[in-house]
Each structure stands twice: as C-alpha cells, then as structure tokens.
C-alpha cells in the first residue's frame, strides 16, 4: 500500500512475496494500529483511501466510536456530475456562442438599413393621400402615426430596397420573418418599459 506518487526503494532481490512486503514502508497492520491509536486523526487511513467506518464493517472489528455509515460513492459522483453540469450551464450562459458576434453584426446591419429607410418617407408615404388628410384637418400626430409603415410593410420595404444596402447579394443578411421579429421587439420596447 503506497500513496499515489510515493517512491518505494526495494533492498536486495526478494526471494519470495513475503520478503517483498518487508521492504514496503507502510503495512496494513500499521494503518490499522494508527486508526486504533488515534481514531480522530488517522491520516494514514485517509492517505491510503481507507475510511474507518468502512474498515469496521469490512473487517467486522470495532474501532473506537464514530458514526458509521457507508458512503454511497455512486450517489456522491452523481451529485458531483449534476453540480458540474450546472456550472457548465452557467459558463455557457456567461460566454456568448462563437456565432454570436456574426449574428449581432448582421442584426446591426439590418437595423441600420431599417433606420435609413424610415428617414426616407418618399419610399413609403403616399403624398396625395397625406395632402388630402392635411386639408381635412387630421391631427399631425395621427398623420405621422398613419404614415409610418407597419412592421410587415417595413420588412417588405427592406426586402424591396435591399440592393441599395447589399449590392453583392441583393438580399438582406437575415430572413424576412427574422427581420419582422426584430422590428416587433423594437416597436414594443416602449410598451414594455411603461
């Protein structure tokens, strides 16, 4: 019995297995004697992987009193595995995915194009209809709200005008439904903030 990493020097060539045991520095008997002599601080048992309660049960002997329960190593390992999995989930949530930056860049590019489109009302405002409403006395705030395109119309407008922003592909880097979803989230931020 040797702790991991211990160096054992053998003397002369042993002639039998028993002779080999004489050259080992720690014997089973010494471990048991130390546990009996000093049950509270039996470091030998810990170093060599023995637990007093397990020795009591295995050897049917009675070392000095201690609450004897066999450790359920399978349950302990399962608990440790659960803790490791939970910690790995926390780490995954803290670290962005390797594709996060690429997707964030695409999203920022699309939202930039959408803002650009919103500042070009000639793309989506019907001038004749607007002039009729002004003459009929419709409040300015209602005129502006009615003139703004819906999220679906804005996504369609982005798709129509995409060659302006992405001349190589002629298409936005995100799917139309994804763009609509991002627009919806952006529009509803004020409602959620209230």
JSON list of C-alpha atoms in Angstrom, two decimals:
[
{"chain": "A", "resi": 1, "resn": "UNK", "atom": "CA", "xyz": [0.00, 0.00, 0.00]},
{"chain": "A", "resi": 2, "resn": "UNK", "atom": "CA", "xyz": [1.54, 3.25, -1.12]},
{"chain": "A", "resi": 3, "resn": "UNK", "atom": "CA", "xyz": [0.04, 6.66, -1.70]},
{"chain": "A", "resi": 4, "resn": "UNK", "atom": "CA", "xyz": [-0.07, 7.76, -5.30]},
{"chain": "A", "resi": 5, "resn": "UNK", "atom": "CA", "xyz": [3.27, 9.13, -6.37]},
{"chain": "A", "resi": 6, "resn": "UNK", "atom": "CA", "xyz": [5.21, 7.55, -3.46]},
{"chain": "A", "resi": 7, "resn": "UNK", "atom": "CA", "xyz": [8.64, 6.17, -4.24]},
{"chain": "A", "resi": 8, "resn": "UNK", "atom": "CA", "xyz": [9.45, 2.80, -2.75]},
{"chain": "A", "resi": 9, "resn": "UNK", "atom": "CA", "xyz": [13.02, 1.63, -2.75]},
{"chain": "A", "resi": 10, "resn": "UNK", "atom": "CA", "xyz": [13.46, -2.12, -2.63]},
{"chain": "A", "resi": 11, "resn": "UNK", "atom": "CA", "xyz": [16.50, -3.56, -0.93]},
{"chain": "A", "resi": 12, "resn": "UNK", "atom": "CA", "xyz": [18.20, -6.71, -2.19]},
{"chain": "A", "resi": 13, "resn": "UNK", "atom": "CA", "xyz": [16.34, -9.00, -4.53]},
{"chain": "A", "resi": 14, "resn": "UNK", "atom": "CA", "xyz": [13.46, -10.62, -2.64]},
{"chain": "A", "resi": 15, "resn": "UNK", "atom": "CA", "xyz": [13.27, -14.37, -2.68]},
{"chain": "A", "resi": 16, "resn": "UNK", "atom": "CA", "xyz": [9.56, -14.61, -2.02]},
{"chain": "A", "resi": 17, "resn": "UNK", "atom": "CA", "xyz": [6.43, -12.43, -1.98]},
{"chain": "A", "resi": 18, "resn": "UNK", "atom": "CA", "xyz": [6.63, -12.18, 1.83]},
{"chain": "A", "resi": 19, "resn": "UNK", "atom": "CA", "xyz": [10.15, -10.79, 1.61]},
{"chain": "A", "resi": 20, "resn": "UNK", "atom": "CA", "xyz": [8.89, -8.17, -0.81]},
{"chain": "A", "resi": 21, "resn": "UNK", "atom": "CA", "xyz": [6.32, -7.00, 1.77]},
{"chain": "A", "resi": 22, "resn": "UNK", "atom": "CA", "xyz": [9.02, -6.46, 4.39]},
{"chain": "A", "resi": 23, "resn": "UNK", "atom": "CA", "xyz": [10.61, -3.72, 2.31]},
{"chain": "A", "resi": 24, "resn": "UNK", "atom": "CA", "xyz": [7.44, -1.63, 2.00]},
{"chain": "A", "resi": 25, "resn": "UNK", "atom": "CA", "xyz": [7.42, 1.34, 4.38]},
{"chain": "A", "resi": 26, "resn": "UNK", "atom": "CA", "xyz": [3.69, 1.20, 5.30]},
{"chain": "A", "resi": 27, "resn": "UNK", "atom": "CA", "xyz": [1.86, -2.01, 6.07]},
{"chain": "A", "resi": 28, "resn": "UNK", "atom": "CA", "xyz": [-1.80, -2.80, 6.55]},
{"chain": "A", "resi": 29, "resn": "UNK", "atom": "CA", "xyz": [-1.11, -3.55, 10.22]},
{"chain": "A", "resi": 30, "resn": "UNK", "atom": "CA", "xyz": [0.48, -0.14, 10.74]},
{"chain": "A", "resi": 31, "resn": "UNK", "atom": "CA", "xyz": [-2.55, 1.59, 9.20]},
{"chain": "A", "resi": 32, "resn": "UNK", "atom": "CA", "xyz": [-4.93, -0.35, 11.47]},
{"chain": "A", "resi": 33, "resn": "UNK", "atom": "CA", "xyz": [-2.74, 0.35, 14.51]},
{"chain": "A", "resi": 34, "resn": "UNK", "atom": "CA", "xyz": [-2.74, 4.07, 13.77]},
{"chain": "A", "resi": 35, "resn": "UNK", "atom": "CA", "xyz": [-6.53, 4.08, 13.37]},
{"chain": "A", "resi": 36, "resn": "UNK", "atom": "CA", "xyz": [-6.93, 2.29, 16.73]},
{"chain": "A", "resi": 37, "resn": "UNK", "atom": "CA", "xyz": [-4.38, 4.52, 18.47]},
{"chain": "A", "resi": 38, "resn": "UNK", "atom": "CA", "xyz": [-5.60, 7.81, 17.10]},
{"chain": "A", "resi": 39, "resn": "UNK", "atom": "CA", "xyz": [-9.10, 7.40, 15.59]},
{"chain": "A", "resi": 40, "resn": "UNK", "atom": "CA", "xyz": [-9.80, 11.09, 15.20]},
{"chain": "A", "resi": 41, "resn": "UNK", "atom": "CA", "xyz": [-6.68, 11.97, 13.22]},
{"chain": "A", "resi": 42, "resn": "UNK", "atom": "CA", "xyz": [-5.96, 8.76, 11.38]},
{"chain": "A", "resi": 43, "resn": "UNK", "atom": "CA", "xyz": [-4.27, 10.42, 8.41]},
{"chain": "A", "resi": 44, "resn": "UNK", "atom": "CA", "xyz": [-2.84, 7.10, 7.24]},
{"chain": "A", "resi": 45, "resn": "UNK", "atom": "CA", "xyz": [-6.31, 5.85, 6.51]},
{"chain": "A", "resi": 46, "resn": "UNK", "atom": "CA", "xyz": [-7.14, 8.97, 4.53]},
{"chain": "A", "resi": 47, "resn": "UNK", "atom": "CA", "xyz": [-3.85, 8.91, 2.63]},
{"chain": "A", "resi": 48, "resn": "UNK", "atom": "CA", "xyz": [-4.34, 5.30, 1.58]},
{"chain": "A", "resi": 49, "resn": "UNK", "atom": "CA", "xyz": [-8.04, 5.67, 0.86]},
{"chain": "A", "resi": 50, "resn": "UNK", "atom": "CA", "xyz": [-9.47, 3.85, 3.88]},
{"chain": "A", "resi": 51, "resn": "UNK", "atom": "CA", "xyz": [-12.44, 5.07, 5.85]},
{"chain": "A", "resi": 52, "resn": "UNK", "atom": "CA", "xyz": [-12.75, 3.95, 9.49]},
{"chain": "A", "resi": 53, "resn": "UNK", "atom": "CA", "xyz": [-16.45, 3.13, 9.22]},
{"chain": "A", "resi": 54, "resn": "UNK", "atom": "CA", "xyz": [-15.89, 1.05, 6.11]},
{"chain": "A", "resi": 55, "resn": "UNK", "atom": "CA", "xyz": [-12.99, -0.76, 7.81]},
{"chain": "A", "resi": 56, "resn": "UNK", "atom": "CA", "xyz": [-15.25, -1.54, 10.80]},
{"chain": "A", "resi": 57, "resn": "UNK", "atom": "CA", "xyz": [-17.82, -3.15, 8.57]},
{"chain": "A", "resi": 58, "resn": "UNK", "atom": "CA", "xyz": [-15.39, -4.85, 6.21]},
{"chain": "A", "resi": 59, "resn": "UNK", "atom": "CA", "xyz": [-13.20, -6.35, 8.93]},
{"chain": "A", "resi": 60, "resn": "UNK", "atom": "CA", "xyz": [-16.01, -6.94, 11.43]},
{"chain": "A", "resi": 61, "resn": "UNK", "atom": "CA", "xyz": [-13.96, -5.17, 14.07]},
{"chain": "A", "resi": 62, "resn": "UNK", "atom": "CA", "xyz": [-14.83, -2.27, 16.30]},
{"chain": "A", "resi": 63, "resn": "UNK", "atom": "CA", "xyz": [-12.55, 0.71, 16.01]},
{"chain": "A", "resi": 64, "resn": "UNK", "atom": "CA", "xyz": [-13.29, 3.50, 18.53]},
{"chain": "A", "resi": 65, "resn": "UNK", "atom": "CA", "xyz": [-16.76, 5.01, 18.31]},
{"chain": "A", "resi": 66, "resn": "UNK", "atom": "CA", "xyz": [-17.75, 7.01, 15.28]},
{"chain": "A", "resi": 67, "resn": "UNK", "atom": "CA", "xyz": [-20.99, 7.38, 13.36]},
{"chain": "A", "resi": 68, "resn": "UNK", "atom": "CA", "xyz": [-20.66, 4.55, 10.88]},
{"chain": "A", "resi": 69, "resn": "UNK", "atom": "CA", "xyz": [-22.32, 4.94, 7.55]},
{"chain": "A", "resi": 70, "resn": "UNK", "atom": "CA", "xyz": [-21.07, 3.53, 4.33]},
{"chain": "A", "resi": 71, "resn": "UNK", "atom": "CA", "xyz": [-20.56, 6.29, 1.82]},
{"chain": "A", "resi": 72, "resn": "UNK", "atom": "CA", "xyz": [-22.59, 5.96, -1.32]},
{"chain": "A", "resi": 73, "resn": "UNK", "atom": "CA", "xyz": [-19.93, 6.82, -3.86]},
{"chain": "A", "resi": 74, "resn": "UNK", "atom": "CA", "xyz": [-22.32, 6.43, -6.80]},
{"chain": "A", "resi": 75, "resn": "UNK", "atom": "CA", "xyz": [-24.70, 8.99, -5.29]},
{"chain": "A", "resi": 76, "resn": "UNK", "atom": "CA", "xyz": [-21.81, 11.33, -4.50]},
{"chain": "A", "resi": 77, "resn": "UNK", "atom": "CA", "xyz": [-20.50, 11.02, -8.05]},
{"chain": "A", "resi": 78, "resn": "UNK", "atom": "CA", "xyz": [-23.98, 11.66, -9.44]},
{"chain": "A", "resi": 79, "resn": "UNK", "atom": "CA", "xyz": [-24.27, 14.77, -7.25]},
{"chain": "A", "resi": 80, "resn": "UNK", "atom": "CA", "xyz": [-20.86, 16.00, -8.41]},
{"chain": "A", "resi": 81, "resn": "UNK", "atom": "CA", "xyz": [-21.83, 15.39, -12.04]},
{"chain": "A", "resi": 82, "resn": "UNK", "atom": "CA", "xyz": [-25.02, 17.44, -11.50]},
{"chain": "A", "resi": 83, "resn": "UNK", "atom": "CA", "xyz": [-23.01, 20.26, -9.96]},
{"chain": "A", "resi": 84, "resn": "UNK", "atom": "CA", "xyz": [-20.55, 20.16, -12.86]},
{"chain": "A", "resi": 85, "resn": "UNK", "atom": "CA", "xyz": [-23.43, 20.27, -15.37]},
{"chain": "A", "resi": 86, "resn": "UNK", "atom": "CA", "xyz": [-24.99, 23.25, -13.57]},
{"chain": "A", "resi": 87, "resn": "UNK", "atom": "CA", "xyz": [-21.67, 25.10, -13.54]},
{"chain": "A", "resi": 88, "resn": "UNK", "atom": "CA", "xyz": [-21.14, 24.35, -17.23]},
{"chain": "A", "resi": 89, "resn": "UNK", "atom": "CA", "xyz": [-24.62, 25.77, -17.99]},
{"chain": "A", "resi": 90, "resn": "UNK", "atom": "CA", "xyz": [-23.74, 28.93, -16.06]},
{"chain": "A", "resi": 91, "resn": "UNK", "atom": "CA", "xyz": [-20.48, 29.22, -18.00]},
{"chain": "A", "resi": 92, "resn": "UNK", "atom": "CA", "xyz": [-22.30, 28.71, -21.31]},
{"chain": "A", "resi": 93, "resn": "UNK", "atom": "CA", "xyz": [-24.77, 31.47, -20.42]},
{"chain": "A", "resi": 94, "resn": "UNK", "atom": "CA", "xyz": [-21.95, 33.82, -19.47]},
{"chain": "A", "resi": 95, "resn": "UNK", "atom": "CA", "xyz": [-19.95, 33.21, -22.64]},
{"chain": "A", "resi": 96, "resn": "UNK", "atom": "CA", "xyz": [-21.54, 34.16, -25.94]},
{"chain": "A", "resi": 97, "resn": "UNK", "atom": "CA", "xyz": [-21.73, 31.48, -28.55]},
{"chain": "A", "resi": 98, "resn": "UNK", "atom": "CA", "xyz": [-18.98, 31.51, -31.17]},
{"chain": "A", "resi": 99, "resn": "UNK", "atom": "CA", "xyz": [-21.52, 32.66, -33.75]},
{"chain": "A", "resi": 100, "resn": "UNK", "atom": "CA", "xyz": [-22.99, 35.46, -31.58]},
{"chain": "A", "resi": 101, "resn": "UNK", "atom": "CA", "xyz": [-20.76, 38.18, -32.98]},
{"chain": "A", "resi": 102, "resn": "UNK", "atom": "CA", "xyz": [-21.52, 37.24, -36.57]},
{"chain": "A", "resi": 103, "resn": "UNK", "atom": "CA", "xyz": [-25.29, 37.26, -35.88]},
{"chain": "A", "resi": 104, "resn": "UNK", "atom": "CA", "xyz": [-25.04, 40.53, -33.95]},
{"chain": "A", "resi": 105, "resn": "UNK", "atom": "CA", "xyz": [-23.24, 42.12, -36.89]},
{"chain": "A", "resi": 106, "resn": "UNK", "atom": "CA", "xyz": [-25.98, 41.01, -39.29]},
{"chain": "A", "resi": 107, "resn": "UNK", "atom": "CA", "xyz": [-28.69, 42.25, -36.93]},
{"chain": "A", "resi": 108, "resn": "UNK", "atom": "CA", "xyz": [-26.98, 45.64, -36.51]},
{"chain": "A", "resi": 109, "resn": "UNK", "atom": "CA", "xyz": [-26.59, 45.93, -40.30]},
{"chain": "A", "resi": 110, "resn": "UNK", "atom": "CA", "xyz": [-30.30, 45.21, -40.89]},
{"chain": "A", "resi": 111, "resn": "UNK", "atom": "CA", "xyz": [-31.45, 47.60, -38.16]},
{"chain": "A", "resi": 112, "resn": "UNK", "atom": "CA", "xyz": [-29.19, 50.30, -39.60]},
{"chain": "A", "resi": 113, "resn": "UNK", "atom": "CA", "xyz": [-30.78, 49.80, -43.03]},
{"chain": "A", "resi": 114, "resn": "UNK", "atom": "CA", "xyz": [-34.26, 49.97, -41.44]},
{"chain": "A", "resi": 115, "resn": "UNK", "atom": "CA", "xyz": [-33.45, 53.29, -39.77]},
{"chain": "A", "resi": 116, "resn": "UNK", "atom": "CA", "xyz": [-32.17, 54.60, -43.08]},
{"chain": "A", "resi": 117, "resn": "UNK", "atom": "CA", "xyz": [-35.44, 53.60, -44.74]},
{"chain": "A", "resi": 118, "resn": "UNK", "atom": "CA", "xyz": [-37.53, 55.28, -42.03]},
{"chain": "A", "resi": 119, "resn": "UNK", "atom": "CA", "xyz": [-35.76, 58.55, -42.76]},
{"chain": "A", "resi": 120, "resn": "UNK", "atom": "CA", "xyz": [-36.78, 58.32, -46.43]},
{"chain": "A", "resi": 121, "resn": "UNK", "atom": "CA", "xyz": [-40.56, 58.83, -46.26]},
{"chain": "A", "resi": 122, "resn": "UNK", "atom": "CA", "xyz": [-40.69, 59.16, -50.05]},
{"chain": "A", "resi": 123, "resn": "UNK", "atom": "CA", "xyz": [-40.28, 55.35, -50.08]},
{"chain": "A", "resi": 124, "resn": "UNK", "atom": "CA", "xyz": [-43.41, 54.66, -48.05]},
{"chain": "A", "resi": 125, "resn": "UNK", "atom": "CA", "xyz": [-45.62, 57.78, -47.79]},
{"chain": "A", "resi": 126, "resn": "UNK", "atom": "CA", "xyz": [-48.42, 58.38, -50.28]},
{"chain": "A", "resi": 127, "resn": "UNK", "atom": "CA", "xyz": [-48.06, 62.15, -50.81]},
{"chain": "A", "resi": 128, "resn": "UNK", "atom": "CA", "xyz": [-51.54, 62.66, -52.36]},
{"chain": "A", "resi": 129, "resn": "UNK", "atom": "CA", "xyz": [-53.24, 60.81, -49.51]},
{"chain": "A", "resi": 130, "resn": "UNK", "atom": "CA", "xyz": [-51.23, 62.85, -46.98]},
{"chain": "A", "resi": 131, "resn": "UNK", "atom": "CA", "xyz": [-52.28, 66.16, -48.63]},
{"chain": "A", "resi": 132, "resn": "UNK", "atom": "CA", "xyz": [-55.95, 65.14, -48.55]},
{"chain": "A", "resi": 133, "resn": "UNK", "atom": "CA", "xyz": [-55.71, 64.32, -44.84]},
{"chain": "A", "resi": 134, "resn": "UNK", "atom": "CA", "xyz": [-53.98, 67.61, -44.06]},
{"chain": "A", "resi": 135, "resn": "UNK", "atom": "CA", "xyz": [-56.77, 69.52, -45.84]},
{"chain": "A", "resi": 136, "resn": "UNK", "atom": "CA", "xyz": [-59.44, 67.60, -43.95]},
{"chain": "A", "resi": 137, "resn": "UNK", "atom": "CA", "xyz": [-57.84, 68.63, -40.61]},
{"chain": "A", "resi": 138, "resn": "UNK", "atom": "CA", "xyz": [-56.49, 65.30, -39.34]},
{"chain": "A", "resi": 139, "resn": "UNK", "atom": "CA", "xyz": [-54.21, 65.91, -36.31]},
{"chain": "A", "resi": 140, "resn": "UNK", "atom": "CA", "xyz": [-50.48, 65.92, -37.14]},
{"chain": "A", "resi": 141, "resn": "UNK", "atom": "CA", "xyz": [-49.66, 63.12, -34.67]},
{"chain": "A", "resi": 142, "resn": "UNK", "atom": "CA", "xyz": [-52.23, 60.86, -36.32]},
{"chain": "A", "resi": 143, "resn": "UNK", "atom": "CA", "xyz": [-50.83, 61.76, -39.75]},
{"chain": "A", "resi": 144, "resn": "UNK", "atom": "CA", "xyz": [-47.34, 60.73, -38.68]},
{"chain": "A", "resi": 145, "resn": "UNK", "atom": "CA", "xyz": [-48.53, 57.52, -37.00]},
{"chain": "A", "resi": 146, "resn": "UNK", "atom": "CA", "xyz": [-50.60, 56.56, -40.05]},
{"chain": "A", "resi": 147, "resn": "UNK", "atom": "CA", "xyz": [-47.73, 57.35, -42.41]},
{"chain": "A", "resi": 148, "resn": "UNK", "atom": "CA", "xyz": [-45.26, 55.05, -40.67]},
{"chain": "A", "resi": 149, "resn": "UNK", "atom": "CA", "xyz": [-45.17, 51.58, -42.21]},
{"chain": "A", "resi": 150, "resn": "UNK", "atom": "CA", "xyz": [-46.28, 48.54, -40.20]},
{"chain": "A", "resi": 151, "resn": "UNK", "atom": "CA", "xyz": [-43.65, 46.03, -39.16]},
{"chain": "A", "resi": 152, "resn": "UNK", "atom": "CA", "xyz": [-44.64, 43.74, -42.04]},
{"chain": "A", "resi": 153, "resn": "UNK", "atom": "CA", "xyz": [-44.59, 46.60, -44.55]},
{"chain": "A", "resi": 154, "resn": "UNK", "atom": "CA", "xyz": [-41.23, 47.82, -43.24]},
{"chain": "A", "resi": 155, "resn": "UNK", "atom": "CA", "xyz": [-39.72, 44.33, -43.60]},
{"chain": "A", "resi": 156, "resn": "UNK", "atom": "CA", "xyz": [-41.13, 44.10, -47.15]},
{"chain": "A", "resi": 157, "resn": "UNK", "atom": "CA", "xyz": [-39.75, 47.56, -47.93]},
{"chain": "A", "resi": 158, "resn": "UNK", "atom": "CA", "xyz": [-36.32, 46.44, -46.69]},
{"chain": "A", "resi": 159, "resn": "UNK", "atom": "CA", "xyz": [-36.56, 43.40, -48.95]},
{"chain": "A", "resi": 160, "resn": "UNK", "atom": "CA", "xyz": [-37.52, 45.60, -51.94]},
{"chain": "A", "resi": 161, "resn": "UNK", "atom": "CA", "xyz": [-34.71, 48.10, -51.32]},
{"chain": "A", "resi": 162, "resn": "UNK", "atom": "CA", "xyz": [-32.08, 45.56, -50.26]},
{"chain": "A", "resi": 163, "resn": "UNK", "atom": "CA", "xyz": [-29.96, 46.06, -53.44]},
{"chain": "A", "resi": 164, "resn": "UNK", "atom": "CA", "xyz": [-29.27, 49.59, -52.12]},
{"chain": "A", "resi": 165, "resn": "UNK", "atom": "CA", "xyz": [-27.73, 48.22, -48.92]},
{"chain": "A", "resi": 166, "resn": "UNK", "atom": "CA", "xyz": [-26.35, 44.84, -50.07]},
{"chain": "A", "resi": 167, "resn": "UNK", "atom": "CA", "xyz": [-25.43, 45.23, -53.75]},
{"chain": "A", "resi": 168, "resn": "UNK", "atom": "CA", "xyz": [-23.44, 41.98, -53.90]},
{"chain": "A", "resi": 169, "resn": "UNK", "atom": "CA", "xyz": [-26.24, 39.68, -52.76]},
{"chain": "A", "resi": 170, "resn": "UNK", "atom": "CA", "xyz": [-29.29, 41.87, -53.34]},
{"chain": "A", "resi": 171, "resn": "UNK", "atom": "CA", "xyz": [-30.82, 40.32, -50.21]},
{"chain": "A", "resi": 172, "resn": "UNK", "atom": "CA", "xyz": [-30.78, 41.24, -46.51]},
{"chain": "A", "resi": 173, "resn": "UNK", "atom": "CA", "xyz": [-28.47, 39.06, -44.38]},
{"chain": "A", "resi": 174, "resn": "UNK", "atom": "CA", "xyz": [-31.43, 37.96, -42.23]},
{"chain": "A", "resi": 175, "resn": "UNK", "atom": "CA", "xyz": [-34.62, 36.19, -43.28]},
{"chain": "A", "resi": 176, "resn": "UNK", "atom": "CA", "xyz": [-37.76, 38.31, -43.70]},
{"chain": "A", "resi": 177, "resn": "UNK", "atom": "CA", "xyz": [-39.50, 36.68, -40.71]},
{"chain": "A", "resi": 178, "resn": "UNK", "atom": "CA", "xyz": [-36.45, 37.30, -38.52]},
{"chain": "A", "resi": 179, "resn": "UNK", "atom": "CA", "xyz": [-36.43, 40.95, -39.57]},
{"chain": "A", "resi": 180, "resn": "UNK", "atom": "CA", "xyz": [-40.14, 41.23, -38.73]},
{"chain": "A", "resi": 181, "resn": "UNK", "atom": "CA", "xyz": [-39.50, 39.69, -35.33]},
{"chain": "A", "resi": 182, "resn": "UNK", "atom": "CA", "xyz": [-36.69, 42.17, -34.58]},
{"chain": "A", "resi": 183, "resn": "UNK", "atom": "CA", "xyz": [-38.90, 45.07, -35.70]},
{"chain": "A", "resi": 184, "resn": "UNK", "atom": "CA", "xyz": [-41.72, 43.84, -33.46]},
{"chain": "A", "resi": 185, "resn": "UNK", "atom": "CA", "xyz": [-39.39, 43.62, -30.45]},
{"chain": "A", "resi": 186, "resn": "UNK", "atom": "CA", "xyz": [-38.10, 47.13, -31.17]},
{"chain": "A", "resi": 187, "resn": "UNK", "atom": "CA", "xyz": [-41.59, 48.61, -31.55]},
{"chain": "A", "resi": 188, "resn": "UNK", "atom": "CA", "xyz": [-42.82, 47.03, -28.31]},
{"chain": "A", "resi": 189, "resn": "UNK", "atom": "CA", "xyz": [-39.88, 48.22, -26.18]},
{"chain": "A", "resi": 190, "resn": "UNK", "atom": "CA", "xyz": [-41.74, 51.40, -25.19]},
{"chain": "A", "resi": 191, "resn": "UNK", "atom": "CA", "xyz": [-44.83, 49.41, -24.16]},
{"chain": "A", "resi": 192, "resn": "UNK", "atom": "CA", "xyz": [-42.71, 47.08, -22.03]},
{"chain": "A", "resi": 193, "resn": "UNK", "atom": "CA", "xyz": [-40.84, 49.99, -20.45]},
{"chain": "A", "resi": 194, "resn": "UNK", "atom": "CA", "xyz": [-44.06, 51.59, -19.13]}
]
